Every structure is written in structure tokens, then in C-alpha cells.
Short mmCIF file of C-alpha atoms in Angstrom, two decimals:
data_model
loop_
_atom_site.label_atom_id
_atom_site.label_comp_id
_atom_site.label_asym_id
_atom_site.label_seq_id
_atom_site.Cartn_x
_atom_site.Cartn_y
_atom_site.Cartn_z
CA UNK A 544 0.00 0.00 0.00
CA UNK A 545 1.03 3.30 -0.97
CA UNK A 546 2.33 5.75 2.16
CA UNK A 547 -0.55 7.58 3.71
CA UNK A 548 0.26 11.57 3.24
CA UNK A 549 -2.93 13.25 2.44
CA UNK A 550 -2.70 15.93 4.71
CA UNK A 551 0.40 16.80 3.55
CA UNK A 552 -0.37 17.05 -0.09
CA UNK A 553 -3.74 18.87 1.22
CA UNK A 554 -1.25 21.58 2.89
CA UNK A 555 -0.32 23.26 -0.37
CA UNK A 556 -3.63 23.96 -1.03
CA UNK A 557 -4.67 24.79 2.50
CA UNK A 558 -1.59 26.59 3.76
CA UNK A 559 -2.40 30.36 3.13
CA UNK A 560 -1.61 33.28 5.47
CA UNK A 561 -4.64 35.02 5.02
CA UNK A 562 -6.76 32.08 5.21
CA UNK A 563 -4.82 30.80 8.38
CA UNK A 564 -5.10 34.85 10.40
CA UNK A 565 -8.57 35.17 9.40
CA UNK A 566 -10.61 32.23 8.51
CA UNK A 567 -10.71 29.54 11.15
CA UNK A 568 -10.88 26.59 9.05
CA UNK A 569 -13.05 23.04 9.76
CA UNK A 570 -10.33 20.09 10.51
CA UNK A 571 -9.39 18.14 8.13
CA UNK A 572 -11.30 15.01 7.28
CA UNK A 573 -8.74 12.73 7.92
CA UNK A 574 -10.61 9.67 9.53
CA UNK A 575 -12.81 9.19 6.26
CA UNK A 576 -9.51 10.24 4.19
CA UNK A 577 -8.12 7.15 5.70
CA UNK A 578 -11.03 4.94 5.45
CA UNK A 579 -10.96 5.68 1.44
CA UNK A 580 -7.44 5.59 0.67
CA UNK A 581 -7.03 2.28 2.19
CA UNK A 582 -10.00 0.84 0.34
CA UNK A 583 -8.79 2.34 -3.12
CA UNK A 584 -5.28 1.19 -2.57
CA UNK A 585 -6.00 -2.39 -2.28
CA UNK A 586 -8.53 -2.51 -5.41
CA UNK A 587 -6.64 -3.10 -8.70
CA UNK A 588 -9.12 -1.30 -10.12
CA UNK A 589 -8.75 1.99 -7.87
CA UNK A 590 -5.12 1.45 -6.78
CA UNK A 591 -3.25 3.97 -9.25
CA UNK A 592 -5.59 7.04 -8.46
CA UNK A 593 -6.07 6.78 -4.66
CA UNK A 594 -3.78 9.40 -4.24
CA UNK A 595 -5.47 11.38 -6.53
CA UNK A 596 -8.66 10.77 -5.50
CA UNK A 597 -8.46 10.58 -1.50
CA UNK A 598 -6.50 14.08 -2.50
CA UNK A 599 -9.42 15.89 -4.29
CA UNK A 600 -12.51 14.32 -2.02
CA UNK A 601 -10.67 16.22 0.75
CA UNK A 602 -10.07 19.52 -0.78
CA UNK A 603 -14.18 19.00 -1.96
CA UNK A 604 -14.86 17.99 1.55
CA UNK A 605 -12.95 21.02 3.34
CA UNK A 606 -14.91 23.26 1.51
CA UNK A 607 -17.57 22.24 2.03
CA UNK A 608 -16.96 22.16 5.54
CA UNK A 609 -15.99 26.15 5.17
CA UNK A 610 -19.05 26.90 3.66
CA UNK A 611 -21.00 25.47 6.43
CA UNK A 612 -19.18 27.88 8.99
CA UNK A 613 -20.40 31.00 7.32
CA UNK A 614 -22.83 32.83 9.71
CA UNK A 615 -25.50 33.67 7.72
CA UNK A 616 -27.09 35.77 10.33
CA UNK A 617 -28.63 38.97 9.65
CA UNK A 618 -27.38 42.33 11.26
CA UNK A 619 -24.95 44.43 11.27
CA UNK A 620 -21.46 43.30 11.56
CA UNK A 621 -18.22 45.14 12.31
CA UNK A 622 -15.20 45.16 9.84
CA UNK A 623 -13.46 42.24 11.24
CA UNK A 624 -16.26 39.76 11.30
CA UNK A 625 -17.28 41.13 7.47
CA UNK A 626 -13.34 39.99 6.62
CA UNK A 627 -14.17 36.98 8.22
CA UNK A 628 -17.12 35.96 6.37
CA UNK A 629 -15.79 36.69 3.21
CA UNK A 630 -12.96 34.80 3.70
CA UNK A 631 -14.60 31.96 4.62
CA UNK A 632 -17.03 32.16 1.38
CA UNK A 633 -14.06 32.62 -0.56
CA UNK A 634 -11.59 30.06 1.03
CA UNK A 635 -14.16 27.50 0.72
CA UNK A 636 -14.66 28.33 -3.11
CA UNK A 637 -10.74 27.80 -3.16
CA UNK A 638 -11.19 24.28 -1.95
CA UNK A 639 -13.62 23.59 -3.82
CA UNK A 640 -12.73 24.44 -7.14
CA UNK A 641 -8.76 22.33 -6.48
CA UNK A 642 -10.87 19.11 -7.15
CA UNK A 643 -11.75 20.39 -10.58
CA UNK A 644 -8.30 21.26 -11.58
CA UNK A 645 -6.79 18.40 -9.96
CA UNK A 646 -8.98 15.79 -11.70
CA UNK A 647 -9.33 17.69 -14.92
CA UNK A 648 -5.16 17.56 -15.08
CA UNK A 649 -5.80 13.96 -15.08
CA UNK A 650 -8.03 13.68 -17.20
CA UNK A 651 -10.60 12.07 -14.86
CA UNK A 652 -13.40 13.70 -16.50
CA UNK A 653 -15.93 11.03 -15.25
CA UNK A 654 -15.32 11.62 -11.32
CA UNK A 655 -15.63 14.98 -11.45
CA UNK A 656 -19.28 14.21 -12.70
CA UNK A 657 -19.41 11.81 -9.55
CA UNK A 658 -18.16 14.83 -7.15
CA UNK A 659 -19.95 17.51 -8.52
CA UNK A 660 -23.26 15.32 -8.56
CA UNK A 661 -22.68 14.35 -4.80
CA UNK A 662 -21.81 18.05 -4.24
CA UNK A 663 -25.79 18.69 -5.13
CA UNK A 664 -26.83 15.80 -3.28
CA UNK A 665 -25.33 17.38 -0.15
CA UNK A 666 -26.68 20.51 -0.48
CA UNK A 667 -29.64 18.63 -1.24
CA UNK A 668 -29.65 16.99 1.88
CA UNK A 669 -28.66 19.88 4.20
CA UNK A 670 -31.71 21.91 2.46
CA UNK A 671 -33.93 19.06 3.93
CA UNK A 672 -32.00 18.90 7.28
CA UNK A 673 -33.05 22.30 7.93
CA UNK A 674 -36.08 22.79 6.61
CA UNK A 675 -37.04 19.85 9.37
CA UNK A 676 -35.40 21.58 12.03
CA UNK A 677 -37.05 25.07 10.74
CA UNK A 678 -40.39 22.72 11.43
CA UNK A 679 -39.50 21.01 14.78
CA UNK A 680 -40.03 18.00 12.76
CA UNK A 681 -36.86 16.66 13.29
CA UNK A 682 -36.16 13.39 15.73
CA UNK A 683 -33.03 12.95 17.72
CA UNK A 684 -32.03 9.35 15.72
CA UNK A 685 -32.74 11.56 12.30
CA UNK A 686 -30.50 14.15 13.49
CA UNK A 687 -27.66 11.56 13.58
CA UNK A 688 -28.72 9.92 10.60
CA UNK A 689 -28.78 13.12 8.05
CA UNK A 690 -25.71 14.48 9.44
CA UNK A 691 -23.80 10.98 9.39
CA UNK A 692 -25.43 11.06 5.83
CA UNK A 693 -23.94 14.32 4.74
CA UNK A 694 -20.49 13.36 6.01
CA UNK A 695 -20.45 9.96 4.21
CA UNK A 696 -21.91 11.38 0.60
CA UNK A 697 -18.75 12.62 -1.28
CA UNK A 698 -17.20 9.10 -0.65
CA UNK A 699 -20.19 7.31 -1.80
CA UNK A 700 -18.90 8.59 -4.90
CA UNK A 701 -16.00 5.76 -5.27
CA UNK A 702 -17.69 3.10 -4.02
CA UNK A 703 -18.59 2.23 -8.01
CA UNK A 704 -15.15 1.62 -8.19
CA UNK A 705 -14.63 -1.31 -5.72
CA UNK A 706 -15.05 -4.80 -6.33
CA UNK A 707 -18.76 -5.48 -5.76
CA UNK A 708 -18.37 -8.08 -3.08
CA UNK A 709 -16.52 -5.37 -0.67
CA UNK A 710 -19.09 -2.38 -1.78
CA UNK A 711 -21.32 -3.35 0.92
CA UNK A 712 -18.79 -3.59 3.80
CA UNK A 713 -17.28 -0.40 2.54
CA UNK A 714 -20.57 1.66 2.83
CA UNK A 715 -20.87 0.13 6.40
CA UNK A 716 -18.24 0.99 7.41
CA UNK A 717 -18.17 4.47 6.00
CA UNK A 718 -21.82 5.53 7.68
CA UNK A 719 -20.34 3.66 11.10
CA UNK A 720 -17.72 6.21 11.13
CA UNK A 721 -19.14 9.10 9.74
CA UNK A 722 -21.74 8.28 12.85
CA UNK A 723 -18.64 7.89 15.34
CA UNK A 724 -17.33 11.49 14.02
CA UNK A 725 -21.27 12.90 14.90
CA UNK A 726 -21.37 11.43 18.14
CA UNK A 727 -18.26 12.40 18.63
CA UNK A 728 -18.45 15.91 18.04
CA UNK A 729 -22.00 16.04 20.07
CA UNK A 730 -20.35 14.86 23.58
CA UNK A 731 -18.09 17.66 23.03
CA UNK A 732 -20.86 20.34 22.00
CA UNK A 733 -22.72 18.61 25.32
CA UNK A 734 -19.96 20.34 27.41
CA UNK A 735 -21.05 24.09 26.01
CA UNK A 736 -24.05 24.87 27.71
CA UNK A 737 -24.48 27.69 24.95
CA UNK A 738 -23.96 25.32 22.07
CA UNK A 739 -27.05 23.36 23.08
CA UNK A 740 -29.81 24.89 20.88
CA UNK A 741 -30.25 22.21 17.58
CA UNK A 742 -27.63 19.91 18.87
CA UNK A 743 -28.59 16.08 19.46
CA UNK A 744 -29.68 17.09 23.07
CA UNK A 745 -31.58 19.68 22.01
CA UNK A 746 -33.75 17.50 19.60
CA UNK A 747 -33.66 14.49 22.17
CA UNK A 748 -35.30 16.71 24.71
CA UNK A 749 -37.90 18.03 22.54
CA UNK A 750 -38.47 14.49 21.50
CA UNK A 751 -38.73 12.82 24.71
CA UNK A 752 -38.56 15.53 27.67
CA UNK A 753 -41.53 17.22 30.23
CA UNK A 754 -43.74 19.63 28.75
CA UNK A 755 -42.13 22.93 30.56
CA UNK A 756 -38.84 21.47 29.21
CA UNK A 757 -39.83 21.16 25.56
CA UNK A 758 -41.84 24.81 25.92
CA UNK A 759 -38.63 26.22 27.15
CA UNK A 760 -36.53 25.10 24.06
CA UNK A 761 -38.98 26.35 21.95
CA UNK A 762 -38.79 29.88 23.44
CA UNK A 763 -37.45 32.90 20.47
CA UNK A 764 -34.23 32.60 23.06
CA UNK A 765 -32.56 29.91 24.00
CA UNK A 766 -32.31 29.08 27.39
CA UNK A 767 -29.57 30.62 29.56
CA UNK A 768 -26.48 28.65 31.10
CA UNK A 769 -28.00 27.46 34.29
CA UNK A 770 -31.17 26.32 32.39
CA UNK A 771 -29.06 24.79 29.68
CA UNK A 772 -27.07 22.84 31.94
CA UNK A 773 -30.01 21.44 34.00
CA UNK A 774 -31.31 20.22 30.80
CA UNK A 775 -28.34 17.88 29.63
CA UNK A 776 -27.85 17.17 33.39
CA UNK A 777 -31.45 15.90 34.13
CA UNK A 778 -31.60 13.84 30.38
CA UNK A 779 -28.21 12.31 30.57
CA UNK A 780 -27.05 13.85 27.19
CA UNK A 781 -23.31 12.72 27.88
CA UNK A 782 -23.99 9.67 29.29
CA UNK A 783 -26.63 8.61 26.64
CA UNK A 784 -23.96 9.99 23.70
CA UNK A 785 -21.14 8.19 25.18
CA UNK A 786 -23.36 5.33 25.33
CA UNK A 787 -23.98 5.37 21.34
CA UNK A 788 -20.62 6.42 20.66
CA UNK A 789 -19.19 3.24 22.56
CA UNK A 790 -21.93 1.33 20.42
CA UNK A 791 -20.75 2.71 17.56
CA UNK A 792 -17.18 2.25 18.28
CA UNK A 793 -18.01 -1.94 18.58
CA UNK A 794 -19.59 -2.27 15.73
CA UNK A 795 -16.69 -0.65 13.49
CA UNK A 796 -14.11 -2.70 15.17
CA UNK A 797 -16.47 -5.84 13.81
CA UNK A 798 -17.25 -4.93 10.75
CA UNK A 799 -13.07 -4.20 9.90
CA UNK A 800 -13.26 -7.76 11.73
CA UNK A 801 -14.63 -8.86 8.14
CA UNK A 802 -12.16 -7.28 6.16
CA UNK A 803 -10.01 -10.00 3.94
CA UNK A 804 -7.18 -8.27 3.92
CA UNK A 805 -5.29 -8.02 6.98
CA UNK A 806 -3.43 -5.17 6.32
CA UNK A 807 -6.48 -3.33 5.12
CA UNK A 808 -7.97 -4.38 8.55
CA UNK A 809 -5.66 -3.60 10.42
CA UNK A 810 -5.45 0.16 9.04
CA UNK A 811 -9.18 0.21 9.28
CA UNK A 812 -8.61 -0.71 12.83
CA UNK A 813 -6.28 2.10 13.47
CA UNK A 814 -8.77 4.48 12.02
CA UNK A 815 -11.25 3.60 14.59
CA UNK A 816 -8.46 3.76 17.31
CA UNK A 817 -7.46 7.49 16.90
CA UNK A 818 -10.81 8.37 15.98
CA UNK A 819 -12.04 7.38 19.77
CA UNK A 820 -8.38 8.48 21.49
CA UNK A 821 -10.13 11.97 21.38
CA UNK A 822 -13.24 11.05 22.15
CA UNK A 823 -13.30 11.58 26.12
CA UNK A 824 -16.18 9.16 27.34
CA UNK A 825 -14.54 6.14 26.24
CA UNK A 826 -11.59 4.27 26.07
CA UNK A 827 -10.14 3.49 22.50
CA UNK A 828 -12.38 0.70 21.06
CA UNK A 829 -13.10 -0.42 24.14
CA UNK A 830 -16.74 0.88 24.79
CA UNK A 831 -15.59 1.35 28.20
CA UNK A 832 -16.79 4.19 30.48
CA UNK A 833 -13.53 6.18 31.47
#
């Protein structure tokens, strides 16, 4: 198998002053980055491009990413935060438009269709995402599905290019981590009493909590610290995410179980290991409360 180095081939592309002092940009994909390159690189059929490939999905991916941290708030905003949004619009244009050249260079005319179609199907799928939350129609197991959804679509686009017989492990796998990264990524957010208005404990409260608590999220403000705190405190939001990450995190380490290859297993493995080595409620793999 070709070395690993996506991120640093990524850095040429990402590594801009400007960008850097006044942009704070998403991290970089790297679990799924992983998860794709090692698939590619052991398929006869994929093996020459992975580079190329796991290269351009990433650059797609990041700005994507950017474009989702635009604050699209109305008001009025002060110099600095102007810069700041049009830097991000711009930066993730940047991003965005690398795939094209990249895979135009190489003449790989027919997965830039693939991106650019999953690129709409994205969108697509964020337009739904929050025209459900917009509703309050919007469960707490959805919220983890659409977003784990989102994360997995790009790479969806390769999966033509797999042997059949491993297409279905592959887009296991995938949504399993994409999940992990969600769940991930909530426990965190649970730790910000601000950040809990349309998180997963936000929607999981609504879904399932007392009538004064559900009235309360649905208030034009969201609630204030103290009230925000009571909230994940009293529903177990940490407990009951580290419980689904840890779920999560044992089905992964079966399904890469199934993997033929052992070296592609083992890598997979890995992937699932540094994933959940920042994740605080558990132990890597392990499913074990810390």
C-alpha cells in the first residue's frame, strides 16, 4: 500500500496566510480520508488514483466544511467579522474548485461528474436537514442519521469503483464512522451549555422531555447557562452519547473484523483507534466508560 500523506499534499492547497489569520478553518477530514485511501489502494481497479482521489474528495470535503461555517445571520457586523465571512465564502470556493483542476489535469473527467453530482446531493440533503429543524419535525435518531449522511456522501462517490463483493462492507463501514465522528463531536458540543440549541440534546429533549422542558426550548431565546445545563444534566445527554458512541465504536471494530485483507484491517482498525483516542467518554475501542 502506498504511504498515507494526504494531509500533507492537502497543505499546499490549504496553507495560506490570510486564510490561516482570518478564517478559522473546519479540521481536516482525515478519519474518512483514511477509510478511502485504504480501500482504493487495495482494489486493482482503484489502486493507481487513490492518491489522486483521496487528494481531491478532501479539498471537496474542506470546503464544504468552510461553507457550512459561514454565519448567515442577519445584522450588522463590524469590519473584522465582514473579513471573516468573506474569507470563509471565498476560502471554501478555493477548496472547492482544487478538485476540478486536480482531476481535470488527469483527465478524470468522469469523477468529477461523480463529485460535482454528490456536491448537489449534499446541499440537497442539508436543504432538507433544515427545513425539518425550521419545522421542529426533526427526531433525535434523524438528526444523527442526516448528518452521518452528509459526512459519508462525497465518498459514496468511489464506491462504483470497488469490487462489488466489498461495496457493501465499505458503505458500512463508511456511515459507522461518519456516525462515530457525529457522536463524537455532540459529547463535546454537550460540554457548552451555549452550544445546546439544535444539537442532538436539544432535539432528544424536545423528543422525549416534560412539557415545561420542551416549551422552554422552543422559546425565540434559548435558554440561559443554568437552564441549559439542567437540561443535559437531568436527560443524561453525555452519558446517553457516550453510550452510542461506545456502540458505535463496537460495531466498526467488527465490521473491519470482516475485512479480507489483513493489512487493510488492520489500518481500518487504526482508524477507529485514533478516531475514539479523542473522544473523552470512552476508552479506545473499548466501549468502556472512562
Amino acid at each position: 500500500m502506498t504511504r498515507y500523506r494526504i494531509p500533507e499534499l492537502a497543505s499546499k492547497y490549504i496553507d495560506h496566510e490570510m486564510i490561516r489569520r482570518h478564517a478559522a478553518l473546519p479540521d481536516f477530514p482525515d478519519s474518512r480520508i483514511r477509510l478511502l485511501f485504504g480501500f482504493l489502494s487495495q482494489h486493482r481497479f482503484a489502486a493507481a488514483a487513490s492518491e489522486l482521489y483521496s487528494l481531491a474528495v478532501s479539498l471537496v470535503q474542506l470546503g464544504l466544511d468552510t461553507h457550512d461555517r459561514v454565519d448567515t445571520e442577519a445584522g450588522d457586523r463590524g469590519i473584522k467579522d465582514m473579513r471573516e465571512r468573506q474569507l470563509r465564502v471565498l476560502a471554501g470556493d478555493y477548496f472547492s474548485s482544487r478538485f476540478y483542476q486536480l482531476l481535470a489535469g488527469a483527465g478524470q473527467i468522469d469523477m468529477i461528474r461523480r463529485l460535482s453530482g454528490s456536491i448537489c446531493e449534499a446541499n440537497r440533503l442539508k436543504t432538507g436537514l433544515y427545513v425539518q429543524a425550521k419545522d421542529h419535525s426533526l427526531t433525535a435518531e434523524e438528526y444523527l442519521d442526516r448528518h452521518a449522511g452528509i459526512r459519508s456522501i462525497l465518498f459514496d462517490s468511489f464506491t462504483i469503483l470497488l469490487e462489488e463483493k466489498i461495496r457493501p462492507l465499505w458503505n458500512e463501514l463508511l456511515l459507522t464512522l461518519t456516525r462515530m465522528e457525529v457522536l463524537q463531536e455532540e459529547w463535546s458540543r454537550s460540554l457548552r451549555e451555549h452550544a445546546l440549541a439544535g444539537s442532538w440534546g436539544y432535539w432528544h429533549v424536545l423528543e422525549a422531555g416534560a412539557a415545561e422542558d420542551r416549551e422552554l426550548l422552543l422559546q425565540p431565546s434559548a435558554p440561559d447557562s443554568a437552564a441549559a445545563r439542567d437540561l443535559i444534566e437531568r436527560y443524561r445527554i453525555q452519558t446517553l452519547l457516550a453510550d452510542k458512541l461506545a456502540a458505535c465504536a463496537d460495531k466498526f471494530r467488527t465490521l473491519a473484523g470482516r475485512i479480507e485483507s489483513d493489512r487493510l484491517a488492520q489500518e481500518v482498525l487504526l482508524i477507529g483507534d485514533r478516531l475514539m483516542a479523542a473522544a473523552v467518554p470512552t476508552s479506545p475501542m473499548t466501549g468502556e466508560m472512562r
